[in-house]
Short mmCIF file of C-alpha atoms in Angstrom, two decimals:
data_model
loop_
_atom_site.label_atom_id
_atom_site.label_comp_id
_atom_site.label_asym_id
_atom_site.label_seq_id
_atom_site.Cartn_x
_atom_site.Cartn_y
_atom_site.Cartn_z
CA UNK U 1058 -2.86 -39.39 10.27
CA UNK U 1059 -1.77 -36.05 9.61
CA UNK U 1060 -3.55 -33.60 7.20
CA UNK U 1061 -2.28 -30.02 5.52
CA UNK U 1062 -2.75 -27.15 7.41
CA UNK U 1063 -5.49 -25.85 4.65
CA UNK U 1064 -8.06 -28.80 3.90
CA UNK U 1065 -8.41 -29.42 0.39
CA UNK U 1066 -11.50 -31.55 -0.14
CA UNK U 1067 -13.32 -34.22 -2.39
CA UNK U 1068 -16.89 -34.72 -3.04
CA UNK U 1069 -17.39 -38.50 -4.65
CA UNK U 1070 -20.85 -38.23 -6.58
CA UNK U 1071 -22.41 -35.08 -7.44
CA UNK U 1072 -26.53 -36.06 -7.31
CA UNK U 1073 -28.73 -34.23 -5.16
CA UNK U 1074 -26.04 -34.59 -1.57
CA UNK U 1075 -23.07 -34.29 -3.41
CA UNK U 1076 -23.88 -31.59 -5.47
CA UNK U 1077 -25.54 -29.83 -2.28
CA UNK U 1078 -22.68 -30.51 0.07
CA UNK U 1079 -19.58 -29.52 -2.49
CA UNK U 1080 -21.03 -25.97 -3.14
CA UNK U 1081 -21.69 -25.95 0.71
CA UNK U 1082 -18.36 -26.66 1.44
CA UNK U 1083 -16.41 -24.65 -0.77
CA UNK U 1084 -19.07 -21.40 1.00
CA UNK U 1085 -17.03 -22.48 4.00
CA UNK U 1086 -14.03 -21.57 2.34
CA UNK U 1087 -12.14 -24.97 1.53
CA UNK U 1088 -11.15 -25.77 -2.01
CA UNK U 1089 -13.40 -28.52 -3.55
CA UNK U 1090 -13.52 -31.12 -6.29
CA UNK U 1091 -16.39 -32.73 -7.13
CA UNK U 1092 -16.41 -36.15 -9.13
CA UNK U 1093 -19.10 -37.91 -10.73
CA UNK U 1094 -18.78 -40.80 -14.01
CA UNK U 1095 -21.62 -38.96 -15.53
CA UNK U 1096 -19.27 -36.55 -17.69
CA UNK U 1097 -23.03 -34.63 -18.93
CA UNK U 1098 -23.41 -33.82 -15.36
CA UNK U 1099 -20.04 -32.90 -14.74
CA UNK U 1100 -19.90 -30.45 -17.53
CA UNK U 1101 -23.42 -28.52 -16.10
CA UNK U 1102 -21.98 -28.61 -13.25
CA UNK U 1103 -18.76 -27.03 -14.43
CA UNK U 1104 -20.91 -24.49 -16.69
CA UNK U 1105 -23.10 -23.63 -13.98
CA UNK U 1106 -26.03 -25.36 -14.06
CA UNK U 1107 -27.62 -27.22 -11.11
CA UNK U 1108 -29.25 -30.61 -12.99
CA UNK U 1109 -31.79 -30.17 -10.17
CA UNK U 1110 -34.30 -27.52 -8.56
CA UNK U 1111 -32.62 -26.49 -5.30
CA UNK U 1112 -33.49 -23.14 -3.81
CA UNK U 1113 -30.00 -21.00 -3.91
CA UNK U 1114 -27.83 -23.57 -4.53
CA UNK U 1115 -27.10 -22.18 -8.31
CA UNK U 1116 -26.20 -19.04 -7.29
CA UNK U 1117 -23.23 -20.59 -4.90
CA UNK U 1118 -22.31 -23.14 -7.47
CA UNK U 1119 -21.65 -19.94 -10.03
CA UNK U 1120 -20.04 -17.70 -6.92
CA UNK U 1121 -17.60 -20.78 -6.35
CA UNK U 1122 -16.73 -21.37 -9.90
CA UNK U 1123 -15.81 -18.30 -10.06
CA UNK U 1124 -14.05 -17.77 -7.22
CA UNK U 1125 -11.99 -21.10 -8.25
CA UNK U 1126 -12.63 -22.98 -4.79
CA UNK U 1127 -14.87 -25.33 -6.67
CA UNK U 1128 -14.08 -27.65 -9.97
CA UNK U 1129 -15.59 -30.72 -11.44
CA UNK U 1130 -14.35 -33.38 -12.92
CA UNK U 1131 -14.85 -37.07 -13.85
CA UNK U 1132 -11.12 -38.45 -12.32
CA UNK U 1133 -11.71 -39.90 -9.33
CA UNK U 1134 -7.50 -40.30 -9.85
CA UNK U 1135 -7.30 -36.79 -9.88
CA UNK U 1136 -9.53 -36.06 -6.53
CA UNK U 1137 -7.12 -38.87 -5.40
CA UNK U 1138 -4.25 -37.27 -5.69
CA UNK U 1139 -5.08 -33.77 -4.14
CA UNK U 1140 -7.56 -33.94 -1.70
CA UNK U 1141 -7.02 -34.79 2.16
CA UNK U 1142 -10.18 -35.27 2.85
CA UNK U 1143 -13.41 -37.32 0.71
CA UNK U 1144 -16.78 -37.06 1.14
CA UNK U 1145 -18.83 -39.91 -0.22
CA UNK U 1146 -21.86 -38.74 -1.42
CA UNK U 1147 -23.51 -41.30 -3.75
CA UNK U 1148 -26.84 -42.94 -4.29
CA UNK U 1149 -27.91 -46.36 -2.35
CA UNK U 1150 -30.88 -47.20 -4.44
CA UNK U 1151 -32.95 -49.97 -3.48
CA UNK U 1152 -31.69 -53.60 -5.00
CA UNK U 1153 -33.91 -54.29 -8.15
CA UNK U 1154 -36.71 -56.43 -7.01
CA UNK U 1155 -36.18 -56.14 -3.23
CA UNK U 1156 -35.84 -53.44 -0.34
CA UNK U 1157 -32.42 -53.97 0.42
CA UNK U 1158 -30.27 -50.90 -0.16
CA UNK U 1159 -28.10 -51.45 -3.07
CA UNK U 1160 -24.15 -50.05 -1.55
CA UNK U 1161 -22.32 -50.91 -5.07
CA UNK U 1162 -22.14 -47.31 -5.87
CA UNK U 1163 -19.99 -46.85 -2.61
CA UNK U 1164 -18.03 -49.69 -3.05
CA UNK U 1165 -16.96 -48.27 -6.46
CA UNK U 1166 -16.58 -45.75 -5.15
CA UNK U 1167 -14.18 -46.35 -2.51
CA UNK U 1168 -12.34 -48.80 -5.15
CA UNK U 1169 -12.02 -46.16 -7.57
CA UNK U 1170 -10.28 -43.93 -4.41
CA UNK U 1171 -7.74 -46.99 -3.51
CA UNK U 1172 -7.14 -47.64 -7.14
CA UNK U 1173 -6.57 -43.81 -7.89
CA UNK U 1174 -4.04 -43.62 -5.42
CA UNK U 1175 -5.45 -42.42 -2.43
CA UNK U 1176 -2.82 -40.61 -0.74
CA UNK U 1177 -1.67 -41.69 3.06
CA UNK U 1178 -2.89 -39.55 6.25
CA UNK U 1179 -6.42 -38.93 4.29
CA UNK U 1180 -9.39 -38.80 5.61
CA UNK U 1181 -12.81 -40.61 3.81
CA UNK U 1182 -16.00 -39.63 4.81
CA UNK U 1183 -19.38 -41.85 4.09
CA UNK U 1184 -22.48 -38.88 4.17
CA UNK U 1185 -24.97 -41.72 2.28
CA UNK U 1186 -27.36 -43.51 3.81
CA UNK U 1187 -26.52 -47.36 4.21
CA UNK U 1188 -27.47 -50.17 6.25
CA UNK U 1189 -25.97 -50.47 9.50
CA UNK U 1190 -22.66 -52.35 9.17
CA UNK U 1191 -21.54 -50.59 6.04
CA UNK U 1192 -18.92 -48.37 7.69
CA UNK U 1193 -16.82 -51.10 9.83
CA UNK U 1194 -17.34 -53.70 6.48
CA UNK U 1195 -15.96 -50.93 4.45
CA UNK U 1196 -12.73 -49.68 7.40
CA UNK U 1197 -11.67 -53.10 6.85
CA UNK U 1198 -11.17 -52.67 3.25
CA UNK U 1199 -8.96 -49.43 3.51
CA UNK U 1200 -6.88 -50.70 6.03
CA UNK U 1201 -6.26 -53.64 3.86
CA UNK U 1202 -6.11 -52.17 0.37
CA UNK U 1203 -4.34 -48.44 1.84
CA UNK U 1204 -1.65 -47.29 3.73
CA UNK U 1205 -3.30 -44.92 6.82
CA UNK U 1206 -6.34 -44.08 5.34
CA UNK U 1207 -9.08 -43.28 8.27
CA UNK U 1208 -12.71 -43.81 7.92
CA UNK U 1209 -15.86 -41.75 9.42
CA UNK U 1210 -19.49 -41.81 8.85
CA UNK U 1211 -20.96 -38.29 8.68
CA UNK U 1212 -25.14 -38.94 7.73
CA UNK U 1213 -26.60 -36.25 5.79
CA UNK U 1214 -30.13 -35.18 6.90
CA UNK U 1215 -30.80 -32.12 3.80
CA UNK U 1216 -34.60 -31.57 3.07
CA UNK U 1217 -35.15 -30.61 -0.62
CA UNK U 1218 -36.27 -27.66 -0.97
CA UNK U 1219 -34.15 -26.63 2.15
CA UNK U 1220 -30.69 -28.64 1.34
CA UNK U 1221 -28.25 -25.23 1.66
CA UNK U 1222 -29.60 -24.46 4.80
CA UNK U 1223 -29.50 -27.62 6.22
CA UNK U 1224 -25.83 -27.96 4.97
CA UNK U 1225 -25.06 -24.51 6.55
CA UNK U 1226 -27.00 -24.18 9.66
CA UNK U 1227 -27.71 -27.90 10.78
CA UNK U 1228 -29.38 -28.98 13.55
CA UNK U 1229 -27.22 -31.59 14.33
CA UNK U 1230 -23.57 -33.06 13.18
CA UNK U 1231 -23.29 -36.39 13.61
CA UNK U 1232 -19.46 -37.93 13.63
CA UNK U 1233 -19.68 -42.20 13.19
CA UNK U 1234 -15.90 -42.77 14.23
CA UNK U 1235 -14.14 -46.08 14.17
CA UNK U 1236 -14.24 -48.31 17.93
CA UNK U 1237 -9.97 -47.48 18.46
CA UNK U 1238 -10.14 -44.29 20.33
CA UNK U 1239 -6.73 -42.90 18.70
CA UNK U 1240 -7.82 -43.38 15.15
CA UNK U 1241 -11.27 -41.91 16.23
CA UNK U 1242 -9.70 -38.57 17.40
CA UNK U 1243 -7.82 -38.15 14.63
CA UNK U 1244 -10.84 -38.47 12.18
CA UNK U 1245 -12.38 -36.34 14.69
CA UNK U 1246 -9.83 -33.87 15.01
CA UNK U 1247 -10.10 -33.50 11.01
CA UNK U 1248 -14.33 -33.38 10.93
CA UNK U 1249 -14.31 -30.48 13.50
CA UNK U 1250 -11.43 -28.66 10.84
CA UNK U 1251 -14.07 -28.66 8.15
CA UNK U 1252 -16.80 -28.28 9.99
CA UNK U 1253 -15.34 -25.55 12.25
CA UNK U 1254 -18.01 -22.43 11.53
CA UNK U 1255 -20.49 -24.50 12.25
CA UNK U 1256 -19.54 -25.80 15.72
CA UNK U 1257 -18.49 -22.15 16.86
CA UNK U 1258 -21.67 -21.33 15.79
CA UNK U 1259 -23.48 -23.26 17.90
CA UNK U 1260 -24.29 -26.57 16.23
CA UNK U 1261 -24.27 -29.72 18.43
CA UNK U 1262 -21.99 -32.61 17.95
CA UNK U 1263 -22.90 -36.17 18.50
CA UNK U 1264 -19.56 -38.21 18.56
CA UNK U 1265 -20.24 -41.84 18.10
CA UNK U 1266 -19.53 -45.13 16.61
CA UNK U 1267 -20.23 -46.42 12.84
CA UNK U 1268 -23.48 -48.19 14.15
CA UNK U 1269 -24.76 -45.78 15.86
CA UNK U 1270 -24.11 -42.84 13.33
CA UNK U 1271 -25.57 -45.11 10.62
CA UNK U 1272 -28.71 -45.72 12.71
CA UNK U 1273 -29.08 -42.06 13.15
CA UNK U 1274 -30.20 -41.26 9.71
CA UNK U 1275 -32.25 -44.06 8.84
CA UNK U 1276 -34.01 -43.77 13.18
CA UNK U 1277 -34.50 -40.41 11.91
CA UNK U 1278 -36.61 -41.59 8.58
CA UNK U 1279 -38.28 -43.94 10.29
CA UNK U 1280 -39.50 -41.81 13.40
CA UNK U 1281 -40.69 -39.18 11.18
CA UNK U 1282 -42.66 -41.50 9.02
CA UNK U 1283 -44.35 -43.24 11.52
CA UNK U 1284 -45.43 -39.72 12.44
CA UNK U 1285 -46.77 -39.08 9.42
CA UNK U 1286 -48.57 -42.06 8.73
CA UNK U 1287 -49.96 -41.62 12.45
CA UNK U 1288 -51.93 -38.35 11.50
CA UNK U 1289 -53.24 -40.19 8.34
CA UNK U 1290 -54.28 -43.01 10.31
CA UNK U 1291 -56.66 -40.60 12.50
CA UNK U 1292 -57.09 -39.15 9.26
CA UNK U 1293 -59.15 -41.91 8.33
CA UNK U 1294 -60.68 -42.82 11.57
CA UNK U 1295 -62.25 -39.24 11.45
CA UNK U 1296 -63.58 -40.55 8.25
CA UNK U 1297 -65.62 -42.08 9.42
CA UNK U 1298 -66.59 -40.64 12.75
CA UNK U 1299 -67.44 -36.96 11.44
CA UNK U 1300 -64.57 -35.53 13.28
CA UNK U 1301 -61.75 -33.32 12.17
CA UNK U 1302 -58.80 -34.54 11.39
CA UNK U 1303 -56.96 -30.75 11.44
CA UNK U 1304 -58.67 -29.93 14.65
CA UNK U 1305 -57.23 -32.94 15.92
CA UNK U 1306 -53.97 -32.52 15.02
CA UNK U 1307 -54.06 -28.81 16.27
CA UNK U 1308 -54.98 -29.94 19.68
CA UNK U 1309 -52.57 -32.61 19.93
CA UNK U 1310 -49.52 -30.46 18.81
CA UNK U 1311 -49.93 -28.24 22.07
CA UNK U 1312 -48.63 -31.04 23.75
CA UNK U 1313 -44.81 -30.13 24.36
CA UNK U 1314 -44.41 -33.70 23.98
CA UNK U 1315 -45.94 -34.37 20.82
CA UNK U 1316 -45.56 -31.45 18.79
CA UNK U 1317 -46.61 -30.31 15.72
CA UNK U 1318 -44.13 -30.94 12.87
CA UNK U 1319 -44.86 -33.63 10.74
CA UNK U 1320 -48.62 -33.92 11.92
CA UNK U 1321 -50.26 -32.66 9.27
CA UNK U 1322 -52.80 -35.19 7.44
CA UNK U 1323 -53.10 -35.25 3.53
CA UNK U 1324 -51.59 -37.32 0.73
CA UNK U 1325 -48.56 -38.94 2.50
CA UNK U 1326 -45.00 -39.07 1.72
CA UNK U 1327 -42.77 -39.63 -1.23
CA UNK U 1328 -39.85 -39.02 -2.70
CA UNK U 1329 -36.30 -40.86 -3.04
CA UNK U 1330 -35.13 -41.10 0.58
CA UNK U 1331 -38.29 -41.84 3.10
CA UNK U 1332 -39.95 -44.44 1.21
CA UNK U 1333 -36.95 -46.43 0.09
CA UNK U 1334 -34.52 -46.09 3.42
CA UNK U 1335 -37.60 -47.58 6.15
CA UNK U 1336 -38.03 -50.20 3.25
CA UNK U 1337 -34.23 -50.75 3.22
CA UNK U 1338 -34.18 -50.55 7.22
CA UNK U 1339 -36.57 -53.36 7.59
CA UNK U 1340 -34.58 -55.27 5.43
CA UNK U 1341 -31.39 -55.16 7.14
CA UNK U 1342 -33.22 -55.61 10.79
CA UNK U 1343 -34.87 -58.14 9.16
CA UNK U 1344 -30.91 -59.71 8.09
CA UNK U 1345 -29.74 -59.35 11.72
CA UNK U 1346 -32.46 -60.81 13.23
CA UNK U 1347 -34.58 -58.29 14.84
CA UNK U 1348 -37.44 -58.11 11.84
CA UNK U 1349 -40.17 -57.88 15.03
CA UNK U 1350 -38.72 -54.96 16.36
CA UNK U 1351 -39.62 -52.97 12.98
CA UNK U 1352 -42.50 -54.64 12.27
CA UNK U 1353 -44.90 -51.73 12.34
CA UNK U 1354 -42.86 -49.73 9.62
CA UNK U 1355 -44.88 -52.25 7.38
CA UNK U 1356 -48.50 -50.84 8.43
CA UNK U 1357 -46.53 -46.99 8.62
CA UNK U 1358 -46.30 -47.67 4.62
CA UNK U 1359 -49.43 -49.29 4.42
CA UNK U 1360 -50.85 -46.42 5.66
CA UNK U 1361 -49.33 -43.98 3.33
CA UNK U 1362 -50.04 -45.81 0.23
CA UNK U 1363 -53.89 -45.93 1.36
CA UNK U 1364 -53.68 -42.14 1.48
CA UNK U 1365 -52.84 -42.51 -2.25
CA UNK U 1366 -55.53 -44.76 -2.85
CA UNK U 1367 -58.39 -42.94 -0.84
CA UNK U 1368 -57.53 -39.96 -2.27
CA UNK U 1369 -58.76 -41.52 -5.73
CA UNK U 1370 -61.37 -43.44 -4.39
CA UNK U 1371 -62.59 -39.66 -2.98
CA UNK U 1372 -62.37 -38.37 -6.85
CA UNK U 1373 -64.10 -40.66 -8.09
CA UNK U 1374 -67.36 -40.59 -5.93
CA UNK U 1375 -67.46 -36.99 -6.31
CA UNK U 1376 -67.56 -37.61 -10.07
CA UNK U 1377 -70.60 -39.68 -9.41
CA UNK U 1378 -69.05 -42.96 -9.41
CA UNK U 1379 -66.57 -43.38 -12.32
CA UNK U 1380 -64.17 -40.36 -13.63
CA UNK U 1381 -63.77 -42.05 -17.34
CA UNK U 1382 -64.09 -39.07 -19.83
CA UNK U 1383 -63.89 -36.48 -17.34
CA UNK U 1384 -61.57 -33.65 -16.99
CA UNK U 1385 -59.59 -33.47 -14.04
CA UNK U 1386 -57.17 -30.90 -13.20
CA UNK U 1387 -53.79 -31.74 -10.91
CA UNK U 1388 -51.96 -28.87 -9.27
CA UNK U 1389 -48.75 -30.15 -8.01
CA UNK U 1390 -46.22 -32.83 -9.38
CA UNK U 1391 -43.22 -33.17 -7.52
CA UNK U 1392 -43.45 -35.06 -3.95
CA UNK U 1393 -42.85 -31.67 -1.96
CA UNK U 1394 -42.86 -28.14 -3.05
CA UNK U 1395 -39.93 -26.43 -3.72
CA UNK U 1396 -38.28 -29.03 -5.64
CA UNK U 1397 -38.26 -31.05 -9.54
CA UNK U 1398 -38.12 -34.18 -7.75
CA UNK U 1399 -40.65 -36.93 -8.97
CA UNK U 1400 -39.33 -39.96 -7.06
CA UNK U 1401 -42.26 -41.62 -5.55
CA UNK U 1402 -44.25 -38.73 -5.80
CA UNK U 1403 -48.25 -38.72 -3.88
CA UNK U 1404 -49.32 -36.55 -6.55
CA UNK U 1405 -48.46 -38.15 -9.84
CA UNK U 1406 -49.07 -41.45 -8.49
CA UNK U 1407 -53.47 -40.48 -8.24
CA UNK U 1408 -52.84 -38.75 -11.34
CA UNK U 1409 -51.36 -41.36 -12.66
CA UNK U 1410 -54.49 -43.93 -11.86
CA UNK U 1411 -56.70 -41.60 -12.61
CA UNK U 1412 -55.46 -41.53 -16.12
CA UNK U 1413 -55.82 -45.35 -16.04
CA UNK U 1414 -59.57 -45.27 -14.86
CA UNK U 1415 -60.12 -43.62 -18.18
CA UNK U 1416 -59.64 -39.49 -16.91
CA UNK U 1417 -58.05 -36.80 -19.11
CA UNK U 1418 -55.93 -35.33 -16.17
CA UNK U 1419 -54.17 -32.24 -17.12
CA UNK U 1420 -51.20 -31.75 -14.55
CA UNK U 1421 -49.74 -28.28 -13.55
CA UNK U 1422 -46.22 -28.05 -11.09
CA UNK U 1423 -43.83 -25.23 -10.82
CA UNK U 1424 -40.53 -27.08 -11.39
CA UNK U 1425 -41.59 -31.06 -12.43
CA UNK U 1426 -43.37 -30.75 -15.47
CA UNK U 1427 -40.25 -31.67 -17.70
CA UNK U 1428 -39.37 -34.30 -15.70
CA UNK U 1429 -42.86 -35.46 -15.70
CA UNK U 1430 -43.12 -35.28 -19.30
CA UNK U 1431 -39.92 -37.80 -19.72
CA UNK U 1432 -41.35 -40.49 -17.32
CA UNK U 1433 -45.29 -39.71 -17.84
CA UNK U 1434 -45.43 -39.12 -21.28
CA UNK U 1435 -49.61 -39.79 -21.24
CA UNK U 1436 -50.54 -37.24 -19.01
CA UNK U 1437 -51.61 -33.90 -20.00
CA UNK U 1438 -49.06 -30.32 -18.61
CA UNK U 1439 -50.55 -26.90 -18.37
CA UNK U 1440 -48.14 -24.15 -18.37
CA UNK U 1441 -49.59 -22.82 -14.93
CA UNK U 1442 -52.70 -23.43 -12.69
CA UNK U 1443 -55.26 -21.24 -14.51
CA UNK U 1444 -54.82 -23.35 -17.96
CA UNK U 1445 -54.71 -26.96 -15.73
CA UNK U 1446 -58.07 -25.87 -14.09
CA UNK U 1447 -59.98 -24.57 -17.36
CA UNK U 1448 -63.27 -26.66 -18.45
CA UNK U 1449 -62.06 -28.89 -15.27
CA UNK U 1450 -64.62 -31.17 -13.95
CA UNK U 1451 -62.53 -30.94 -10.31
CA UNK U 1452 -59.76 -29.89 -9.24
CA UNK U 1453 -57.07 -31.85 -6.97
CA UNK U 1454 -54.78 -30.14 -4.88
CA UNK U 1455 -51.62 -32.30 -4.46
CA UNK U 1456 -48.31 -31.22 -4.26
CA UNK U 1457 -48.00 -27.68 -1.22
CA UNK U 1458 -46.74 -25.20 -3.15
CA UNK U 1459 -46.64 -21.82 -2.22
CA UNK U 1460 -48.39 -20.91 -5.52
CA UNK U 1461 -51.15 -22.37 -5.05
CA UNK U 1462 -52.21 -21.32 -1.62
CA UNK U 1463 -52.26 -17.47 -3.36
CA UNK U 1464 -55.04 -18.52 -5.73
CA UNK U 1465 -57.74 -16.89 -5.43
CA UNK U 1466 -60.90 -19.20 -5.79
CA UNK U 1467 -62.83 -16.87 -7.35
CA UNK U 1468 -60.84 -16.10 -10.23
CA UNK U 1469 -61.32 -19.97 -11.21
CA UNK U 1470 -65.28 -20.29 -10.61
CA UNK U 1471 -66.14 -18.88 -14.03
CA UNK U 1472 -62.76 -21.13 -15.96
CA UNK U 1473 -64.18 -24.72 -14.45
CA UNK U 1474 -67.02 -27.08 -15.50
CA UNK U 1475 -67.74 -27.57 -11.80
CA UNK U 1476 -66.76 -25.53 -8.78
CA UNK U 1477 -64.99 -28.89 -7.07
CA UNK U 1478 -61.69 -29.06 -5.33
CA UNK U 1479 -60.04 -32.05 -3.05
CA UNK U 1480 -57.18 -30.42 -1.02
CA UNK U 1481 -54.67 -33.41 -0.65
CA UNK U 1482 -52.66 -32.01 1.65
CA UNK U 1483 -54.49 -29.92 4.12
CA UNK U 1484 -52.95 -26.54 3.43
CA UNK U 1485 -55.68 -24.52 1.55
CA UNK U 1486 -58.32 -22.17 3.29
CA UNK U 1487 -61.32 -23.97 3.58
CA UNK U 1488 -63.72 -21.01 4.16
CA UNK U 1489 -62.30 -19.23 0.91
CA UNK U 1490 -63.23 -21.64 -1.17
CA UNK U 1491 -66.37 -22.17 -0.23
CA UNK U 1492 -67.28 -18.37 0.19
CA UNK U 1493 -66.11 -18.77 -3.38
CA UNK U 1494 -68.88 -21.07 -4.33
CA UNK U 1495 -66.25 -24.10 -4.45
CA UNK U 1496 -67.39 -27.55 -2.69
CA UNK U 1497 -64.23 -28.48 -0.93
CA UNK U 1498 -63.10 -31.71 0.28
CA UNK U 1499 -60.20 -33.35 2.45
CA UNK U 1500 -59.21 -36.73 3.50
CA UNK U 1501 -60.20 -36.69 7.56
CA UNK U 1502 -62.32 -33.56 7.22
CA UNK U 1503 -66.43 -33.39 7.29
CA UNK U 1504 -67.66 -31.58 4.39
CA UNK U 1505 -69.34 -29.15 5.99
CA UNK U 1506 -67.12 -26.63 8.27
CA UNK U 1507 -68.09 -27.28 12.35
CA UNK U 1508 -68.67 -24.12 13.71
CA UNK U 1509 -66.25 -21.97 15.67
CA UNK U 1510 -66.46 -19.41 18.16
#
């Protein structure tokens, strides 16, 4: 396979990865296409508009326009044509009415490469995340339907909120290369090209085959929301044994090998990736054979649904029993601060059935509430935390948002109907609020503060 001396590059889909990784990769200098079949995205894009909220990545998109490294466009004939090498970046929903990932998008997209007329000594790239036998299923194809095409599988592990850096400075680059070791150092010869400032700055390689490399990503998911759902599972022992759910954690992450990331208690996880991909793991185990060896994802997400669901229940007794026709204020929307993403999201899912028990919840978010107001028309949006909270019978702290942390609890005593706050996720000061006047309440926490030294 042999490649020009400057890479010219591809991006296939331009959602939340492609979009990220394009503008990423023309910053490192290549020239870049991106092509999606939405032509309304394609022309934001083109104008300058991220269709999402991403931290920095707008201001690259418009540097790169301008600049002329980056385009859009909705040929995947034309990306054909000029690009040596194509990074697959597109969604792998789950199959309606099932777990299973749903890989049509990358099929199409792959066919739309061979049928665009994929040029010979290219290079495609698979960043999605797809069940484990994807990549060799999909090898096959190009070396049937096009003349020395190579495949690798290059997982993307971006945080929203965090998505530039994690393109730029990753922890990890992970290469899945195909089992014939001279068509694997060619693909790898070409990966290390692209991602060349990134390896001379330090970031580690893992070289490996499609299985593995697939694994990787979806491992990664998994491990981190079994970790997750672990600290909610103490939450709720501590529930109901008086202790402290945050001291707890504290004193376990000062063991070097437990550590602290991930081990904070409160509403759970969300969003489009976690949730879906250990659903969509379990699946395909479950298709190969080895369902047993997975079995406990199914309590992890039992887990962090109950955190959804005790996090009502906790509303409503604090509201004496039933919340119909009282006023509760939600701060937070998306599933994680520093994005507009609603996938899935903790905190619109208890507003959400608090509306349904008969609540008028008025909903507050930094970046959401537009999206919110397309796909929950019934709920109630403030224009910022001080209008969600007024005449509020409690307040429910849901989504981590910088914002909110910087409220000062005194400023809302004389705006509420009752001084009453639930802090879903663990994040808030405790004694603040209460010097405040506030009665403050968290899943795995006693009402009333221990004392310290």
């Amino acid at each position: 396979m042999s490649v020009s001396t400057n890479l010219h590059l591809s991006v296939i889909g331009t959602g939340y990865l492609g979009a990220t990784h394009a503008v990423c990769m023309a910053e490192l200098g290549f020239d870049v296409v991106g092509v999606d079949v939405d032509p309304v995205r394609i022309r934001r894009l083109a104008g300058g508009e991220v269709p999402f909220f991403e931290p920095g990545l707008e201001e690259l998109l418009r540097k790169h326009l301008e600049s002329h490294r980056l385009r859009f466009t909705t040929s995947v004939a034309d990306a054909a044509a000029t690009a040596d090498v194509h990074f697959i970046c597109v969604g792998t929903p789950a199959l309606p009415g099932a777990d299973a990932a749903d890989v049509s998008y990358i099929d199409a997209a792959v066919t739309g490469l061979v049928r665009g007329g994929i040029r010979p000594g290219t290079l495609v790239v698979g960043k999605s995340t797809v069940p484990v036998g994807t990549a060799m299923r999909l090898a096959g194809r190009l070396d049937a339907e096009a003349s020395d095409v190579e495949l690798a599988w290059n997982p993307e592990f971006l945080r929203e909120g965090s998505a530039v850096d994690d393109t730029l400075c990753p922890d990890r680059l992970v290469f899945g290369l195909h089992p014939d070791p001279v068509r694997a150092g060619m693909a790898r010869s070409v990966l290390r090209r692209v991602y060349a400032p990134l390896i001379d700055a330090g970031t580690p390689v893992v070289a490996a085959d499609y299985a593995t490399a697939e694994l990787v990503k979806v491992a990664a998911n998994a491990f981190l929301a079994t970790k997750i759902s672990f600290i909610n599972a103490m939450a709720e022992i501590c529930a109901v044994t008086g202790a402290d759910v945050i001291d707890l954690s504290a004193a376990l992450s000062y063991d070097s090998r437990i550590g602290g990331r991930f081990l904070r208690a409160g509403l759970g996880f969300g969003g489009g990736c976690l949730p879906k991909d250990i659903r969509a793991f379990q699946a395909r185990v479950d298709e190969l054979g080895a369902g047993p060896a997975l079995a406990f994802l199914a309590e992890v997400d039992a887990v962090n649904s109950r955190c959804r669901t005790r996090t009502v229940a906790l509303t409503t007794q604090l509201l004496g029993g039933t919340v119909t026709g009282r006023r509760i204020a939600v701060l937070g929307a998306a599933f994680k601060p520093n994005s507009d993403d609603i996938r899935d999201s903790p905190a619109l899912d208890v507003a959400s059935a608090l509306h349904r028990a008969g609540a008028a919840v008025t909903v507050y978010d930094p970046a959401a509430i537009p999206n919110c107001r397309v796909s929950h028309p019934q709920l109630t949006y403030a224009a910022n935390a001080v209008h969600a909270a007024t005449g509020a019978d409690i307040l429910l702290h849901l989504t981590e948002w910088s914002e909110f942390r910087e409220l000062e609890p005194a400023a809302l005593t004389p705006l509420v109907a009752d001084t009453v706050i639930v802090d879903g996720r663990n994040t808030l000061d405790p004694a603040a609020w209460r010097a405040a006047g506030w009665a403050y309440y968290a899943l795995g926490r006693p009402a009333r503060p221990a004392s310290r030294w």
